GROMACS .gro file of N, CA, C and O in nm:
model
  348
    1UNK      N    1   4.724  20.430   8.571
    1UNK     CA    2   4.818  20.269   8.611
    1UNK      C    3   4.842  20.250   8.783
    1UNK      O    4   4.822  20.387   8.806
    2UNK      N    5   4.785  20.173   8.847
    2UNK     CA    6   4.784  20.211   8.975
    2UNK      C    7   4.820  20.138   9.057
    2UNK      O    8   4.935  20.129   9.145
    3UNK      N    9   4.938  20.079   8.985
    3UNK     CA   10   5.078  19.994   8.982
    3UNK      C   11   5.181  20.064   8.951
    3UNK      O   12   5.153  20.088   8.790
    4UNK      N   13   5.297  20.075   9.015
    4UNK     CA   14   5.423  20.151   8.899
    4UNK      C   15   5.474  20.051   8.857
    4UNK      O   16   5.445  19.934   8.844
    5UNK      N   17   5.550  20.093   8.722
    5UNK     CA   18   5.573  20.017   8.597
    5UNK      C   19   5.634  19.877   8.628
    5UNK      O   20   5.697  19.779   8.589
    6UNK      N   21   5.798  19.919   8.743
    6UNK     CA   22   5.843  19.789   8.814
    6UNK      C   23   5.733  19.665   8.880
    6UNK      O   24   5.811  19.620   8.855
    7UNK      N   25   5.676  19.713   8.921
    7UNK     CA   26   5.551  19.645   9.036
    7UNK      C   27   5.495  19.573   8.931
    7UNK      O   28   5.499  19.447   8.918
    8UNK      N   29   5.494  19.626   8.796
    8UNK     CA   30   5.349  19.524   8.738
    8UNK      C   31   5.477  19.449   8.622
    8UNK      O   32   5.430  19.328   8.586
    9UNK      N   33   5.609  19.501   8.610
    9UNK     CA   34   5.693  19.384   8.529
    9UNK      C   35   5.681  19.269   8.651
    9UNK      O   36   5.710  19.164   8.612
   10UNK      N   37   5.708  19.272   8.760
   10UNK     CA   38   5.759  19.208   8.858
   10UNK      C   39   5.675  19.071   8.847
   10UNK      O   40   5.620  18.972   8.875
   11UNK      N   41   5.535  19.184   8.852
   11UNK     CA   42   5.411  19.083   8.851
   11UNK      C   43   5.396  19.021   8.720
   11UNK      O   44   5.363  18.859   8.704
   12UNK      N   45   5.418  19.037   8.599
   12UNK     CA   46   5.405  18.961   8.481
   12UNK      C   47   5.498  18.883   8.483
   12UNK      O   48   5.453  18.762   8.446
   13UNK      N   49   5.616  18.891   8.526
   13UNK     CA   50   5.717  18.803   8.508
   13UNK      C   51   5.677  18.672   8.654
   13UNK      O   52   5.721  18.555   8.567
   14UNK      N   53   5.614  18.697   8.717
   14UNK     CA   54   5.577  18.591   8.830
   14UNK      C   55   5.518  18.517   8.770
   14UNK      O   56   5.511  18.365   8.772
   15UNK      N   57   5.432  18.579   8.713
   15UNK     CA   58   5.310  18.460   8.639
   15UNK      C   59   5.280  18.446   8.484
   15UNK      O   60   5.315  18.277   8.561
   16UNK      N   61   5.435  18.478   8.428
   16UNK     CA   62   5.451  18.386   8.343
   16UNK      C   63   5.560  18.294   8.364
   16UNK      O   64   5.619  18.176   8.322
   17UNK      N   65   5.619  18.281   8.494
   17UNK     CA   66   5.733  18.183   8.591
   17UNK      C   67   5.631  18.061   8.643
   17UNK      O   68   5.698  17.932   8.671
   18UNK      N   69   5.465  18.091   8.683
   18UNK     CA   70   5.456  18.018   8.777
   18UNK      C   71   5.249  17.984   8.697
   18UNK      O   72   5.178  18.046   8.761
   19UNK      N   73   5.307  17.947   8.563
   19UNK     CA   74   5.162  17.914   8.475
   19UNK      C   75   5.111  17.759   8.537
   19UNK      O   76   4.999  17.772   8.504
   20UNK      N   77   5.164  17.676   8.584
   20UNK     CA   78   5.144  17.557   8.638
   20UNK      C   79   5.185  17.372   8.533
   20UNK      O   80   5.171  17.307   8.602
   21UNK      N   81   5.255  17.456   8.429
   21UNK     CA   82   5.335  17.372   8.374
   21UNK      C   83   5.439  17.367   8.349
   21UNK      O   84   5.427  17.518   8.295
   22UNK      N   85   5.519  17.273   8.337
   22UNK     CA   86   5.719  17.343   8.366
   22UNK      C   87   5.700  17.404   8.199
   22UNK      O   88   5.825  17.496   8.187
   23UNK      N   89   5.616  17.339   8.121
   23UNK     CA   90   5.666  17.361   7.969
   23UNK      C   91   5.635  17.517   7.877
   23UNK      O   92   5.708  17.577   7.853
   24UNK      N   93   5.518  17.539   7.970
   24UNK     CA   94   5.457  17.619   7.993
   24UNK      C   95   5.512  17.803   8.003
   24UNK      O   96   5.546  17.880   7.987
   25UNK      N   97   5.550  17.742   8.155
   25UNK     CA   98   5.657  17.858   8.226
   25UNK      C   99   5.766  17.909   8.150
   25UNK      O  100   5.805  18.011   8.159
   26UNK      N  101   5.845  17.760   8.131
   26UNK     CA  102   5.946  17.801   8.022
   26UNK      C  103   5.904  17.894   7.876
   26UNK      O  104   6.004  17.995   7.874
   27UNK      N  105   5.818  17.850   7.782
   27UNK     CA  106   5.802  17.902   7.719
   27UNK      C  107   5.744  18.071   7.781
   27UNK      O  108   5.786  18.210   7.716
   28UNK      N  109   5.653  18.097   7.810
   28UNK     CA  110   5.595  18.218   7.859
   28UNK      C  111   5.725  18.327   7.929
   28UNK      O  112   5.731  18.428   7.888
   29UNK      N  113   5.771  18.258   8.016
   29UNK     CA  114   5.930  18.332   8.036
   29UNK      C  115   5.997  18.368   7.971
   29UNK      O  116   6.049  18.454   7.981
   30UNK      N  117   6.050  18.293   7.893
   30UNK     CA  118   6.126  18.362   7.795
   30UNK      C  119   6.087  18.443   7.645
   30UNK      O  120   6.148  18.541   7.679
   31UNK      N  121   5.950  18.434   7.686
   31UNK     CA  122   5.890  18.525   7.581
   31UNK      C  123   5.860  18.652   7.648
   31UNK      O  124   5.877  18.775   7.632
   32UNK      N  125   5.828  18.644   7.821
   32UNK     CA  126   5.806  18.777   7.859
   32UNK      C  127   6.000  18.821   7.877
   32UNK      O  128   5.955  18.977   7.866
   33UNK      N  129   6.038  18.805   7.891
   33UNK     CA  130   6.163  18.803   7.921
   33UNK      C  131   6.201  18.893   7.749
   33UNK      O  132   6.272  19.010   7.766
   34UNK      N  133   6.163  18.856   7.701
   34UNK     CA  134   6.252  18.889   7.552
   34UNK      C  135   6.208  19.016   7.500
   34UNK      O  136   6.226  19.087   7.448
   35UNK      N  137   6.052  19.053   7.587
   35UNK     CA  138   5.992  19.169   7.504
   35UNK      C  139   5.925  19.279   7.653
   35UNK      O  140   5.972  19.413   7.628
   36UNK      N  141   5.992  19.220   7.751
   36UNK     CA  142   5.974  19.312   7.880
   36UNK      C  143   6.008  19.423   7.913
   36UNK      O  144   5.949  19.576   7.959
   37UNK      N  145   6.121  19.445   7.881
   37UNK     CA  146   6.207  19.626   7.905
   37UNK      C  147   6.150  19.709   7.765
   37UNK      O  148   6.268  19.806   7.769
   38UNK      N  149   6.152  19.651   7.659
   38UNK     CA  150   6.117  19.724   7.556
   38UNK      C  151   5.965  19.804   7.472
   38UNK      O  152   5.986  19.820   7.434
   39UNK      N  153   5.902  19.811   7.632
   39UNK     CA  154   5.748  19.800   7.547
   39UNK      C  155   5.714  19.924   7.711
   39UNK      O  156   5.777  19.881   7.810
   40UNK      N  157   5.609  19.946   7.656
   40UNK     CA  158   5.550  20.069   7.701
   40UNK      C  159   5.438  20.037   7.818
   40UNK      O  160   5.391  19.887   7.844
   41UNK      N  161   5.397  20.122   7.905
   41UNK     CA  162   5.286  20.071   8.052
   41UNK      C  163   5.168  20.037   7.957
   41UNK      O  164   5.143  19.930   8.015
   42UNK      N  165   5.115  20.079   7.829
   42UNK     CA  166   5.015  20.038   7.777
   42UNK      C  167   5.030  19.920   7.704
   42UNK      O  168   4.924  19.786   7.723
   43UNK      N  169   5.151  19.851   7.677
   43UNK     CA  170   5.201  19.725   7.626
   43UNK      C  171   5.220  19.638   7.764
   43UNK      O  172   5.175  19.488   7.790
   44UNK      N  173   5.282  19.650   7.881
   44UNK     CA  174   5.269  19.644   7.971
   44UNK      C  175   5.124  19.595   8.047
   44UNK      O  176   5.113  19.468   8.119
   45UNK      N  177   4.953  19.633   8.056
   45UNK     CA  178   4.894  19.616   8.040
   45UNK      C  179   4.840  19.464   7.996
   45UNK      O  180   4.772  19.424   8.053
   46UNK      N  181   4.856  19.521   7.847
   46UNK     CA  182   4.813  19.412   7.737
   46UNK      C  183   4.869  19.270   7.759
   46UNK      O  184   4.854  19.150   7.770
   47UNK      N  185   4.994  19.211   7.775
   47UNK     CA  186   5.070  19.171   7.860
   47UNK      C  187   5.068  19.089   7.968
   47UNK      O  188   5.057  19.002   7.997
   48UNK      N  189   5.028  19.201   8.057
   48UNK     CA  190   4.963  19.158   8.188
   48UNK      C  191   4.835  19.064   8.205
   48UNK      O  192   4.823  18.908   8.220
   49UNK      N  193   4.762  19.094   8.069
   49UNK     CA  194   4.652  19.016   8.005
   49UNK      C  195   4.677  18.901   7.985
   49UNK      O  196   4.633  18.835   7.952
   50UNK      N  197   4.742  18.874   7.871
   50UNK     CA  198   4.834  18.790   7.807
   50UNK      C  199   4.856  18.658   7.882
   50UNK      O  200   4.810  18.593   7.881
   51UNK      N  201   4.948  18.676   7.961
   51UNK     CA  202   4.968  18.588   8.018
   51UNK      C  203   4.939  18.502   8.156
   51UNK      O  204   4.937  18.410   8.183
   52UNK      N  205   4.794  18.551   8.173
   52UNK     CA  206   4.671  18.553   8.281
   52UNK      C  207   4.580  18.451   8.176
   52UNK      O  208   4.494  18.415   8.196
   53UNK      N  209   4.633  18.448   8.034
   53UNK     CA  210   4.547  18.366   7.968
   53UNK      C  211   4.554  18.247   7.970
   53UNK      O  212   4.667  18.164   8.057
   54UNK      N  213   4.455  18.111   7.963
   54UNK     CA  214   4.471  17.973   7.997
   54UNK      C  215   4.562  17.925   7.863
   54UNK      O  216   4.541  17.938   7.807
   55UNK      N  217   4.621  17.810   7.934
   55UNK     CA  218   4.725  17.766   7.863
   55UNK      C  219   4.635  17.739   7.702
   55UNK      O  220   4.709  17.713   7.592
   56UNK      N  221   4.551  17.672   7.714
   56UNK     CA  222   4.487  17.635   7.599
   56UNK      C  223   4.448  17.749   7.456
   56UNK      O  224   4.488  17.708   7.371
   57UNK      N  225   4.427  17.872   7.466
   57UNK     CA  226   4.451  17.980   7.406
   57UNK      C  227   4.562  18.023   7.378
   57UNK      O  228   4.568  18.075   7.255
   58UNK      N  229   4.672  18.048   7.500
   58UNK     CA  230   4.837  18.086   7.426
   58UNK      C  231   4.861  17.983   7.327
   58UNK      O  232   4.922  18.032   7.270
   59UNK      N  233   4.823  17.849   7.376
   59UNK     CA  234   4.848  17.730   7.264
   59UNK      C  235   4.794  17.789   7.130
   59UNK      O  236   4.907  17.756   7.025
   60UNK      N  237   4.683  17.817   7.132
   60UNK     CA  238   4.611  17.818   6.988
   60UNK      C  239   4.656  17.902   6.906
   60UNK      O  240   4.716  17.916   6.793
   61UNK      N  241   4.698  18.021   7.030
   61UNK     CA  242   4.745  18.129   6.910
   61UNK      C  243   4.877  18.093   6.943
   61UNK      O  244   4.959  18.169   6.796
   62UNK      N  245   5.025  18.063   6.970
   62UNK     CA  246   5.101  17.985   6.908
   62UNK      C  247   5.113  17.884   6.798
   62UNK      O  248   5.198  17.936   6.711
   63UNK      N  249   5.002  17.796   6.798
   63UNK     CA  250   4.946  17.752   6.684
   63UNK      C  251   4.975  17.842   6.528
   63UNK      O  252   4.890  17.712   6.456
   64UNK      N  253   4.920  17.994   6.552
   64UNK     CA  254   4.831  18.057   6.427
   64UNK      C  255   4.701  17.967   6.445
   64UNK      O  256   4.652  17.992   6.313
   65UNK      N  257   4.622  17.914   6.554
   65UNK     CA  258   4.473  17.886   6.532
   65UNK      C  259   4.383  17.953   6.619
   65UNK      O  260   4.274  17.953   6.619
   66UNK      N  261   4.444  18.146   6.651
   66UNK     CA  262   4.340  18.214   6.721
   66UNK      C  263   4.427  18.313   6.695
   66UNK      O  264   4.571  18.352   6.668
   67UNK      N  265   4.348  18.423   6.677
   67UNK     CA  266   4.390  18.566   6.651
   67UNK      C  267   4.348  18.697   6.702
   67UNK      O  268   4.187  18.653   6.747
   68UNK      N  269   4.400  18.763   6.788
   68UNK     CA  270   4.274  18.885   6.808
   68UNK      C  271   4.259  18.996   6.717
   68UNK      O  272   4.265  19.011   6.603
   69UNK      N  273   4.158  19.019   6.731
   69UNK     CA  274   4.095  19.119   6.589
   69UNK      C  275   4.178  19.273   6.628
   69UNK      O  276   4.233  19.303   6.725
   70UNK      N  277   4.170  19.309   6.514
   70UNK     CA  278   4.283  19.395   6.474
   70UNK      C  279   4.250  19.546   6.544
   70UNK      O  280   4.354  19.632   6.558
   71UNK      N  281   4.126  19.533   6.628
   71UNK     CA  282   4.097  19.665   6.640
   71UNK      C  283   4.155  19.656   6.793
   71UNK      O  284   4.145  19.785   6.818
   72UNK      N  285   4.197  19.547   6.836
   72UNK     CA  286   4.264  19.566   6.964
   72UNK      C  287   4.420  19.568   6.933
   72UNK      O  288   4.477  19.430   6.944
   73UNK      N  289   4.466  19.665   6.855
   73UNK     CA  290   4.625  19.635   6.815
   73UNK      C  291   4.667  19.587   6.891
   73UNK      O  292   4.792  19.550   6.868
   74UNK      N  293   4.732  19.654   7.045
   74UNK     CA  294   4.827  19.583   7.111
   74UNK      C  295   4.841  19.455   7.145
   74UNK      O  296   4.936  19.394   7.147
   75UNK      N  297   4.727  19.419   7.154
   75UNK     CA  298   4.684  19.248   7.192
   75UNK      C  299   4.739  19.196   7.089
   75UNK      O  300   4.794  19.071   7.108
   76UNK      N  301   4.706  19.228   6.957
   76UNK     CA  302   4.697  19.166   6.832
   76UNK      C  303   4.871  19.206   6.813
   76UNK      O  304   4.913  19.095   6.782
   77UNK      N  305   4.925  19.257   6.848
   77UNK     CA  306   5.057  19.296   6.845
   77UNK      C  307   5.137  19.193   6.941
   77UNK      O  308   5.232  19.099   6.887
   78UNK      N  309   5.090  19.196   7.015
   78UNK     CA  310   5.149  19.094   7.166
   78UNK      C  311   5.177  18.925   7.100
   78UNK      O  312   5.265  18.828   7.081
   79UNK      N  313   5.002  18.909   7.000
   79UNK     CA  314   5.005  18.778   6.983
   79UNK      C  315   5.074  18.739   6.916
   79UNK      O  316   5.136  18.606   6.878
   80UNK      N  317   5.130  18.849   6.745
   80UNK     CA  318   5.236  18.828   6.649
   80UNK      C  319   5.349  18.769   6.707
   80UNK      O  320   5.440  18.709   6.677
   81UNK      N  321   5.403  18.836   6.785
   81UNK     CA  322   5.516  18.820   6.885
   81UNK      C  323   5.548  18.706   6.942
   81UNK      O  324   5.625  18.626   6.917
   82UNK      N  325   5.429  18.673   7.018
   82UNK     CA  326   5.443  18.521   7.074
   82UNK      C  327   5.469  18.414   6.973
   82UNK      O  328   5.520  18.305   6.985
   83UNK      N  329   5.374  18.463   6.835
   83UNK     CA  330   5.374  18.334   6.773
   83UNK      C  331   5.528  18.340   6.662
   83UNK      O  332   5.484  18.197   6.649
   84UNK      N  333   5.581  18.421   6.687
   84UNK     CA  334   5.704  18.443   6.621
   84UNK      C  335   5.838  18.384   6.723
   84UNK      O  336   5.940  18.344   6.715
   85UNK      N  337   5.775  18.429   6.861
   85UNK     CA  338   5.910  18.376   6.960
   85UNK      C  339   5.972  18.245   6.943
   85UNK      O  340   5.883  18.128   6.935
   86UNK      N  341   6.068  18.272   6.935
   86UNK     CA  342   6.195  18.143   6.918
   86UNK      C  343   6.209  18.083   7.036
   86UNK      O  344   6.325  18.204   7.096
   87UNK      N  345   6.235  17.987   7.097
   87UNK     CA  346   6.380  17.971   7.225
   87UNK      C  347   6.466  17.952   7.177
   87UNK      O  348   6.507  17.928   7.121
   0.00000   0.00000   0.00000
């Protein structure tokens, strides 16, 4: 990993906070803060990709209309946590 763990966490939190719509900012920031301190570096890298997805895909994931292939186990697990996340 080219970035240290704390820098990556800060990058993820920043991206989750500034997505473009206030509603998605609130949802993503709450979700990220709920898991970011409990995951390892592999999950952090996947979470970085996850928070950079477009809002339409994230809404589809939240509404159970989109699933990751179980072959990408980490992203699949993050998407399940996102679907189950309650504010």
